[in-house]
């Protein structure tokens, strides 16, 4: 093994590596017991503390915390507990006639020592979600939460320490230097949630040790609204999805492509729903959050300034307050193609609205950009919907809704190419943290033994017969 003696986390890694087979050989009941302990901690013991931490870090409303953090985690645990026994069973597979006398199955075994690097936008959900999958699969885990949400990260460390010894699950806090040191170690699997730019760094580090990766990234997730859509319902769902968590969501609608013939009506409907959601005073609303840090606020302010400089139309919003990290829900139209809002992932409460004259133009616009994590379609025309799905590529799609595909544990969640590698949630998360080990047992004489050397004319004819018929 490479010399890691100067790495501050090598001792922790070694402890987990030494313990990996004990943890990995736990039966179904033992894994369920651990999930039960985590359930109790999140749902009861630390529930109010989680709400308070997210209020301090993100200004997150309690109801949003309940729905997008606590409910999501508890749902993951319940789903895993329901199906884990089935996932852990030997998966019998057919054996071809040419291998008569043997039987085959797949055994899902833990990958070993895993690293989870989680983001700041949903710190509890996007840390404990992958952790649940890793526990279900029987791994030891090191968690590196984001330094941008210090209250949440400190609380997660407290929760983990109350349940797990460090040779099973441990939390490492710190900034970029901590992540860099962890990525230098030969983890068996790395699960990263964050930006495509950092995802490339993670993948490069993993390649050094041939570690497998799950990368949940982001990108510019488009929304198409065609002229057949129910515009009020579409506006209601898009406004909710966009401004949830102050727009800081990887699957948030990043821009809307709307049929030019209904653009004005759609924008009016969006403004109506924003006023309904936030009582026309988002800054004073207890239902609206804040930008996570001044650095992210400044980045978003740059996008707004750039749009103003290029003569874009601010349909609503645009007000900001750096001191409180407040940025109003903002809709912008008439953006020039070179606007930063149309080039960079926004990850904030700003929604560009782009009109199109034909569906083919909208599809070409989407396909000129990297493949997104999500694509949303609002249409009552099934032919249009089918055409969009057939002629685009995305990690996931909702039709006449946004974001909610994430909440279905039976669907794989993840991106494609630029927006991610691998899938998570439910069985797909269990798979991500497992190695599908092939096992074949020979229980009687096998016909292939007839084809062992020395090779003769009869064996050559038998081989040809096997190739033709089996």
Coordinates of C-alpha atoms in Angstrom, one line a residue:
X1 CA 0.0 0.0 0.0
X2 CA 1.1 3.6 -0.7
X3 CA 2.6 5.4 2.3
X4 CA -0.1 7.5 3.8
X5 CA 1.6 8.1 7.2
X6 CA 1.4 11.8 6.9
X7 CA -2.3 11.8 6.0
X8 CA -4.2 12.9 9.1
X9 CA -7.1 10.5 8.3
X10 CA -5.1 7.4 7.5
X11 CA -5.5 6.0 11.0
X12 CA -9.3 6.4 10.8
X13 CA -9.2 4.8 7.4
X14 CA -7.2 1.8 8.7
X15 CA -9.6 1.3 11.6
X16 CA -12.6 1.1 9.3
X17 CA -10.7 -1.1 6.9
X18 CA -9.9 -3.6 9.7
X19 CA -13.6 -3.6 10.7
X20 CA -15.1 -3.8 7.2
X21 CA -15.7 -7.6 7.2
X22 CA -17.3 -7.6 10.6
X23 CA -19.7 -4.9 9.5
X24 CA -20.1 -6.4 6.1
X25 CA -21.1 -9.8 7.5
X26 CA -23.9 -8.5 9.7
X27 CA -27.2 -10.1 8.9
X28 CA -30.4 -8.4 8.0
X29 CA -31.6 -8.0 11.6
X30 CA -28.4 -6.3 12.7
X31 CA -28.5 -3.8 9.8
X32 CA -32.1 -3.0 10.5
X33 CA -31.2 -2.4 14.2
X34 CA -28.7 0.3 13.1
X35 CA -31.3 1.9 10.8
X36 CA -33.8 1.9 13.7
X37 CA -31.3 3.8 15.8
X38 CA -30.8 6.4 13.1
X39 CA -34.5 6.7 12.6
X40 CA -35.0 7.4 16.4
X41 CA -32.2 10.0 16.3
X42 CA -33.6 11.9 13.3
X43 CA -37.4 11.6 14.0
X44 CA -37.3 12.1 17.8
X45 CA -34.0 12.9 19.7
X46 CA -32.5 15.5 17.4
X47 CA -35.6 16.7 15.4
X48 CA -35.8 20.2 16.9
X49 CA -32.1 20.6 16.8
X50 CA -32.1 19.8 13.1
X51 CA -34.8 22.5 12.6
X52 CA -32.7 25.0 14.5
X53 CA -29.5 24.2 12.7
X54 CA -31.0 24.7 9.3
X55 CA -32.7 27.9 10.4
X56 CA -29.3 29.3 11.4
X57 CA -27.4 28.0 8.3
X58 CA -30.0 28.6 5.6
X59 CA -32.9 30.5 7.1
X60 CA -34.9 27.4 6.2
X61 CA -38.5 27.4 7.3
X62 CA -39.5 24.6 9.7
X63 CA -42.0 23.1 7.2
X64 CA -39.4 22.9 4.5
X65 CA -37.1 21.2 7.0
X66 CA -39.8 18.7 7.8
X67 CA -40.6 18.0 4.1
X68 CA -37.2 18.1 2.4
X69 CA -34.9 16.9 5.2
X70 CA -36.6 14.9 7.9
X71 CA -39.4 13.3 5.8
X72 CA -36.9 12.4 3.1
X73 CA -34.6 10.7 5.5
X74 CA -37.3 8.8 7.4
X75 CA -38.8 7.8 4.0
X76 CA -35.4 6.4 2.9
X77 CA -35.1 4.4 6.2
X78 CA -38.6 3.0 6.0
X79 CA -38.1 1.9 2.3
X80 CA -34.8 0.2 3.1
X81 CA -36.2 -1.6 6.1
X82 CA -39.1 -2.9 4.0
X83 CA -37.0 -4.3 1.1
X84 CA -33.6 -5.0 2.6
X85 CA -34.3 -8.7 3.2
X86 CA -35.1 -9.0 -0.5
X87 CA -32.1 -7.0 -1.6
X88 CA -29.7 -9.1 0.5
X89 CA -31.0 -12.5 -0.8
X90 CA -29.1 -14.5 -3.4
X91 CA -30.3 -13.4 -6.8
X92 CA -30.6 -16.6 -8.8
X93 CA -29.9 -16.4 -12.5
X94 CA -30.3 -18.9 -15.3
X95 CA -27.4 -21.1 -16.4
X96 CA -27.0 -21.9 -20.1
X97 CA -27.3 -25.5 -21.4
X98 CA -23.6 -25.4 -22.3
X99 CA -22.8 -25.2 -18.5
X100 CA -25.2 -28.0 -17.6
X101 CA -24.3 -29.4 -14.1
X102 CA -23.9 -26.0 -12.5
X103 CA -26.0 -23.3 -10.9
X104 CA -25.5 -19.5 -10.7
X105 CA -26.5 -16.6 -8.6
X106 CA -25.5 -13.0 -7.7
X107 CA -24.5 -12.0 -4.2
X108 CA -24.6 -8.3 -3.4
X109 CA -21.7 -7.8 -1.1
X110 CA -20.5 -4.5 0.5
X111 CA -17.8 -2.5 -1.3
X112 CA -15.9 -1.9 1.9
X113 CA -14.7 1.4 3.2
X114 CA -16.7 4.3 1.7
X115 CA -16.4 8.1 1.6
X116 CA -19.5 10.3 1.4
X117 CA -18.8 13.9 0.6
X118 CA -22.1 15.8 1.0
X119 CA -23.2 19.3 0.1
X120 CA -24.7 22.3 1.9
X121 CA -28.1 22.8 0.3
X122 CA -29.9 19.9 2.0
X123 CA -27.1 18.9 4.4
X124 CA -29.0 16.3 6.4
X125 CA -31.0 14.7 3.6
X126 CA -28.0 14.5 1.2
X127 CA -25.7 13.1 3.9
X128 CA -28.0 10.6 5.6
X129 CA -29.6 9.5 2.4
X130 CA -26.4 8.0 1.0
X131 CA -25.5 6.8 4.5
X132 CA -28.7 4.8 4.7
X133 CA -27.8 3.0 1.4
X134 CA -24.2 2.4 2.6
X135 CA -25.5 0.9 5.9
X136 CA -28.0 -1.2 4.2
X137 CA -25.3 -2.6 1.9
X138 CA -23.0 -3.3 4.9
X139 CA -20.2 -0.8 4.5
X140 CA -18.1 1.3 6.9
X141 CA -18.3 5.0 6.1
X142 CA -16.4 8.3 6.5
X143 CA -18.6 11.4 6.0
X144 CA -17.3 14.8 5.0
X145 CA -20.1 17.3 5.3
X146 CA -19.9 20.8 3.9
X147 CA -18.1 23.5 5.8
X148 CA -20.6 26.1 4.5
X149 CA -23.3 24.9 6.9
X150 CA -21.4 24.7 10.2
X151 CA -24.3 24.3 12.5
X152 CA -25.7 21.4 10.5
X153 CA -22.3 19.7 10.1
X154 CA -21.6 19.9 13.8
X155 CA -25.0 18.5 14.6
X156 CA -24.5 15.6 12.2
X157 CA -21.2 14.8 13.8
X158 CA -23.0 14.7 17.2
X159 CA -25.7 12.4 15.8
X160 CA -23.2 10.0 14.2
X161 CA -21.1 9.9 17.4
X162 CA -24.2 9.0 19.5
X163 CA -24.9 5.9 17.3
X164 CA -21.7 4.6 15.8
X165 CA -18.2 3.9 16.9
X166 CA -15.7 5.6 14.6
X167 CA -14.5 2.3 13.1
X168 CA -18.0 1.9 11.6
X169 CA -19.2 5.5 10.7
X170 CA -17.2 8.7 11.4
X171 CA -17.6 12.4 10.5
X172 CA -14.6 14.5 9.4
X173 CA -15.2 18.2 9.5
X174 CA -13.1 20.9 7.8
X175 CA -12.6 22.8 4.6
X176 CA -11.0 22.0 1.3
X177 CA -7.8 20.6 2.9
X178 CA -9.8 18.0 4.7
X179 CA -11.6 16.9 1.5
X180 CA -8.2 16.8 -0.3
X181 CA -6.6 14.6 2.3
X182 CA -9.6 12.2 2.4
X183 CA -9.6 11.9 -1.4
X184 CA -6.0 10.9 -1.3
X185 CA -6.9 7.7 0.5
X186 CA -7.8 4.4 -1.3
X187 CA -11.5 4.2 -0.5
X188 CA -13.4 1.4 -2.1
X189 CA -16.3 3.7 -3.1
X190 CA -16.8 7.5 -3.1
X191 CA -20.2 9.1 -3.1
X192 CA -20.1 12.8 -4.0
X193 CA -22.9 15.3 -4.3
X194 CA -22.0 18.7 -5.6
X195 CA -21.0 20.7 -8.7
X196 CA -19.7 19.2 -12.0
X197 CA -16.5 21.2 -11.6
X198 CA -15.7 19.6 -8.2
X199 CA -17.0 16.2 -9.4
X200 CA -14.2 16.1 -12.0
X201 CA -11.7 16.6 -9.1
X202 CA -13.3 13.8 -7.2
X203 CA -13.3 11.5 -10.2
X204 CA -9.6 12.3 -10.9
X205 CA -8.7 11.4 -7.3
X206 CA -10.7 8.2 -7.4
X207 CA -9.0 7.1 -10.6
X208 CA -5.6 7.0 -8.9
X209 CA -6.9 4.1 -6.7
X210 CA -9.5 2.8 -9.2
X211 CA -12.1 3.6 -6.6
X212 CA -15.7 3.4 -7.9
X213 CA -17.7 6.6 -7.7
X214 CA -21.3 7.8 -7.6
X215 CA -21.4 11.5 -8.6
X216 CA -24.6 13.4 -8.1
X217 CA -23.9 16.6 -9.9
X218 CA -26.1 19.4 -11.3
X219 CA -26.2 21.5 -14.5
X220 CA -28.9 23.6 -16.1
X221 CA -32.1 21.6 -15.8
X222 CA -34.6 22.9 -18.3
X223 CA -38.4 23.2 -18.2
X224 CA -40.5 23.2 -21.3
X225 CA -44.0 24.8 -21.2
X226 CA -45.9 24.4 -24.5
X227 CA -49.1 26.1 -25.6
X228 CA -51.3 23.2 -24.6
X229 CA -50.2 23.3 -20.9
X230 CA -52.5 24.5 -18.1
X231 CA -50.6 27.7 -17.5
X232 CA -51.8 28.4 -14.0
X233 CA -51.1 24.9 -12.7
X234 CA -47.7 24.9 -14.5
X235 CA -46.8 28.3 -13.0
X236 CA -47.8 27.1 -9.5
X237 CA -45.6 24.0 -9.6
X238 CA -42.7 25.7 -11.3
X239 CA -42.7 28.6 -8.8
X240 CA -42.8 26.2 -5.9
X241 CA -40.0 24.0 -7.2
X242 CA -37.8 26.9 -8.3
X243 CA -38.0 29.0 -5.0
X244 CA -38.0 26.1 -2.6
X245 CA -34.9 26.4 -0.5
X246 CA -34.3 29.8 -2.1
X247 CA -33.6 28.0 -5.4
X248 CA -30.6 26.2 -4.0
X249 CA -31.5 22.7 -5.3
X250 CA -29.6 20.6 -7.8
X251 CA -32.9 19.6 -9.5
X252 CA -34.4 23.1 -9.5
X253 CA -35.7 24.4 -12.8
X254 CA -32.8 26.3 -14.1
X255 CA -34.6 28.0 -17.0
X256 CA -38.0 27.9 -18.6
X257 CA -38.5 27.5 -22.4
X258 CA -42.1 28.7 -23.0
X259 CA -44.0 28.8 -26.3
X260 CA -43.9 32.4 -27.5
X261 CA -47.7 32.5 -28.0
X262 CA -48.3 32.0 -24.2
X263 CA -45.3 33.7 -22.8
X264 CA -47.1 36.8 -21.4
X265 CA -49.9 34.7 -19.9
X266 CA -47.4 32.3 -18.3
X267 CA -45.3 35.1 -16.7
X268 CA -48.5 36.7 -15.3
X269 CA -49.5 33.4 -13.8
X270 CA -46.0 33.0 -12.2
X271 CA -46.2 36.4 -10.6
X272 CA -49.7 35.7 -9.3
X273 CA -48.4 32.5 -7.6
X274 CA -45.3 34.2 -6.2
X275 CA -47.5 36.8 -4.5
X276 CA -49.7 34.0 -3.2
X277 CA -46.8 32.0 -1.8
X278 CA -44.9 35.0 -0.2
X279 CA -47.7 37.6 0.4
X280 CA -45.9 40.0 -2.0
X281 CA -43.2 40.5 0.7
X282 CA -40.7 37.6 0.4
X283 CA -38.2 39.3 2.7
X284 CA -40.7 39.3 5.6
X285 CA -42.1 35.9 4.8
X286 CA -41.5 33.0 7.2
X287 CA -41.8 30.7 4.1
X288 CA -38.8 32.0 2.2
X289 CA -35.1 31.2 3.0
X290 CA -31.8 32.9 2.4
X291 CA -28.6 32.4 0.4
X292 CA -26.1 30.2 2.2
X293 CA -23.0 32.4 2.2
X294 CA -21.9 35.9 1.1
X295 CA -19.7 34.2 -1.5
X296 CA -22.7 32.6 -3.1
X297 CA -24.7 35.8 -2.8
X298 CA -22.0 37.7 -4.6
X299 CA -21.9 35.1 -7.4
X300 CA -25.7 35.5 -7.9
X301 CA -25.5 39.3 -7.7
X302 CA -23.0 39.1 -10.5
X303 CA -25.5 37.3 -12.6
X304 CA -28.2 39.9 -11.9
X305 CA -25.8 42.8 -12.7
X306 CA -24.8 41.1 -16.0
X307 CA -28.4 40.6 -17.0
X308 CA -29.1 44.3 -16.3
X309 CA -26.1 45.3 -18.3
X310 CA -27.3 43.3 -21.2
X311 CA -30.7 44.9 -21.1
X312 CA -32.8 42.0 -19.9
X313 CA -36.4 42.5 -18.6
X314 CA -36.9 41.9 -14.9
X315 CA -40.5 40.7 -14.8
X316 CA -40.5 40.6 -11.0
X317 CA -37.9 40.6 -8.2
X318 CA -34.3 41.7 -8.4
X319 CA -34.2 43.2 -4.9
X320 CA -31.2 42.1 -2.8
X321 CA -29.8 42.7 0.7
X322 CA -26.2 41.4 1.2
X323 CA -26.3 41.9 4.9
X324 CA -29.1 39.4 5.4
X325 CA -28.2 37.4 2.3
X326 CA -31.6 38.0 1.0
X327 CA -32.4 37.8 -2.7
X328 CA -36.0 38.2 -3.9
X329 CA -37.6 35.6 -6.1
X330 CA -36.7 36.9 -9.6
X331 CA -38.1 36.2 -13.1
X332 CA -36.1 37.5 -16.0
X333 CA -36.9 37.5 -19.7
X334 CA -35.4 38.8 -22.9
X335 CA -31.9 37.6 -22.0
X336 CA -29.2 37.7 -24.6
X337 CA -27.6 34.3 -25.4
X338 CA -24.3 35.4 -23.8
X339 CA -25.9 36.2 -20.4
X340 CA -24.3 34.4 -17.5
X341 CA -27.7 33.2 -16.4
X342 CA -28.0 31.2 -19.6
X343 CA -24.4 29.9 -19.4
X344 CA -23.8 29.0 -15.7
X345 CA -25.8 26.8 -13.3
X346 CA -27.8 29.3 -11.2
X347 CA -28.4 27.6 -7.9
X348 CA -30.3 30.5 -6.6
X349 CA -33.7 32.3 -6.7
X350 CA -33.4 33.6 -10.3
X351 CA -35.4 32.0 -13.1
X352 CA -34.7 33.0 -16.8
X353 CA -37.6 32.7 -19.1
X354 CA -36.8 32.0 -22.8
X355 CA -39.5 31.9 -25.5
X356 CA -39.4 29.6 -28.5
X357 CA -41.2 29.7 -31.8
X358 CA -41.2 25.9 -32.5
X359 CA -40.6 22.8 -30.4
X360 CA -37.6 21.8 -32.6
X361 CA -36.0 25.1 -31.7
X362 CA -36.6 24.3 -28.0
X363 CA -35.1 20.9 -28.4
X364 CA -32.0 22.2 -30.2
X365 CA -31.5 24.8 -27.4
X366 CA -31.5 22.0 -24.8
X367 CA -29.3 19.7 -26.7
X368 CA -26.7 22.4 -27.3
X369 CA -26.0 22.3 -23.6
X370 CA -24.5 19.4 -21.5
X371 CA -27.0 16.8 -20.4
X372 CA -29.0 17.9 -17.4
X373 CA -29.8 16.3 -14.1
X374 CA -33.5 16.8 -14.7
X375 CA -35.9 17.9 -17.5
X376 CA -39.4 19.1 -16.8
X377 CA -42.3 19.0 -19.3
X378 CA -45.6 20.9 -19.0
X379 CA -47.9 19.8 -21.8
X380 CA -51.4 18.3 -22.3
X381 CA -50.2 16.9 -25.7
X382 CA -48.9 13.4 -25.4
X383 CA -47.4 13.5 -28.9
X384 CA -45.3 16.5 -27.8
X385 CA -44.3 14.9 -24.6
X386 CA -43.1 11.7 -26.3
X387 CA -41.2 13.8 -28.9
X388 CA -39.4 15.7 -26.1
X389 CA -38.4 12.6 -24.2
X390 CA -37.3 10.7 -27.3
X391 CA -35.1 13.6 -28.5
X392 CA -33.4 14.7 -25.3
X393 CA -31.3 13.1 -22.6
X394 CA -31.5 13.8 -18.9
X395 CA -31.0 12.1 -15.6
X396 CA -34.7 12.2 -14.7
X397 CA -37.9 13.8 -16.0
X398 CA -41.3 14.9 -14.5
X399 CA -44.3 15.5 -16.8
X400 CA -46.6 18.2 -15.5
X401 CA -44.7 18.5 -12.3
X402 CA -41.2 19.4 -11.0
X403 CA -38.7 17.9 -8.6
X404 CA -41.0 15.3 -7.1
X405 CA -39.4 12.4 -9.0
X406 CA -36.7 12.7 -6.4
X407 CA -39.2 11.6 -3.7
X408 CA -40.1 8.2 -5.3
X409 CA -37.8 5.6 -3.7
X410 CA -38.6 3.2 -6.5
X411 CA -37.0 5.4 -9.2
X412 CA -33.3 5.7 -9.6
X413 CA -32.0 9.2 -9.0
X414 CA -28.9 10.6 -10.7
X415 CA -27.5 12.3 -13.7
X416 CA -25.9 11.4 -17.0
X417 CA -22.5 12.4 -18.1
X418 CA -22.0 16.1 -17.1
X419 CA -24.8 15.9 -14.5
X420 CA -23.6 12.7 -12.8
X421 CA -22.5 9.1 -12.9
X422 CA -24.4 6.3 -11.2
X423 CA -27.7 6.2 -9.4
X424 CA -29.0 6.4 -5.9
X425 CA -32.2 5.9 -3.8
X426 CA -33.8 2.7 -2.7
X427 CA -32.5 -0.4 -4.4
X428 CA -30.3 1.7 -6.7
X429 CA -28.5 3.3 -3.7
X430 CA -28.0 -0.2 -2.2
X431 CA -26.6 -1.3 -5.6
X432 CA -24.3 1.8 -5.7
X433 CA -22.6 0.7 -2.4
X434 CA -22.5 -3.0 -3.3
X435 CA -20.5 -5.2 -5.6
X436 CA -22.6 -7.6 -7.6
X437 CA -20.5 -10.7 -7.1
X438 CA -21.0 -13.6 -9.6
X439 CA -21.1 -17.1 -8.1
X440 CA -21.3 -20.3 -10.1
X441 CA -21.3 -23.7 -8.4
X442 CA -20.5 -26.9 -10.3
X443 CA -22.5 -29.7 -8.6
X444 CA -22.1 -32.5 -11.1
X445 CA -20.1 -33.5 -14.2
X446 CA -20.0 -30.6 -16.8
X447 CA -20.2 -31.1 -20.5
X448 CA -17.4 -28.6 -21.0
X449 CA -15.0 -31.3 -19.7
X450 CA -15.5 -33.1 -23.0
X451 CA -13.7 -30.3 -24.7
X452 CA -10.5 -30.3 -22.6
X453 CA -7.2 -31.1 -24.3
X454 CA -6.0 -33.0 -26.2
X455 CA -8.0 -31.5 -29.0
X456 CA -9.2 -34.0 -31.6
X457 CA -11.4 -34.0 -34.6
X458 CA -14.3 -35.3 -32.5
X459 CA -13.9 -32.5 -30.0
X460 CA -13.7 -30.0 -32.9
X461 CA -17.0 -31.2 -34.3
X462 CA -18.5 -31.2 -30.7
X463 CA -17.3 -27.6 -30.3
X464 CA -19.0 -26.6 -33.6
X465 CA -22.1 -28.3 -32.5
X466 CA -22.1 -26.4 -29.2
X467 CA -21.5 -23.1 -30.9
X468 CA -24.4 -23.7 -33.3
X469 CA -27.0 -25.1 -30.9
X470 CA -26.1 -23.7 -27.5

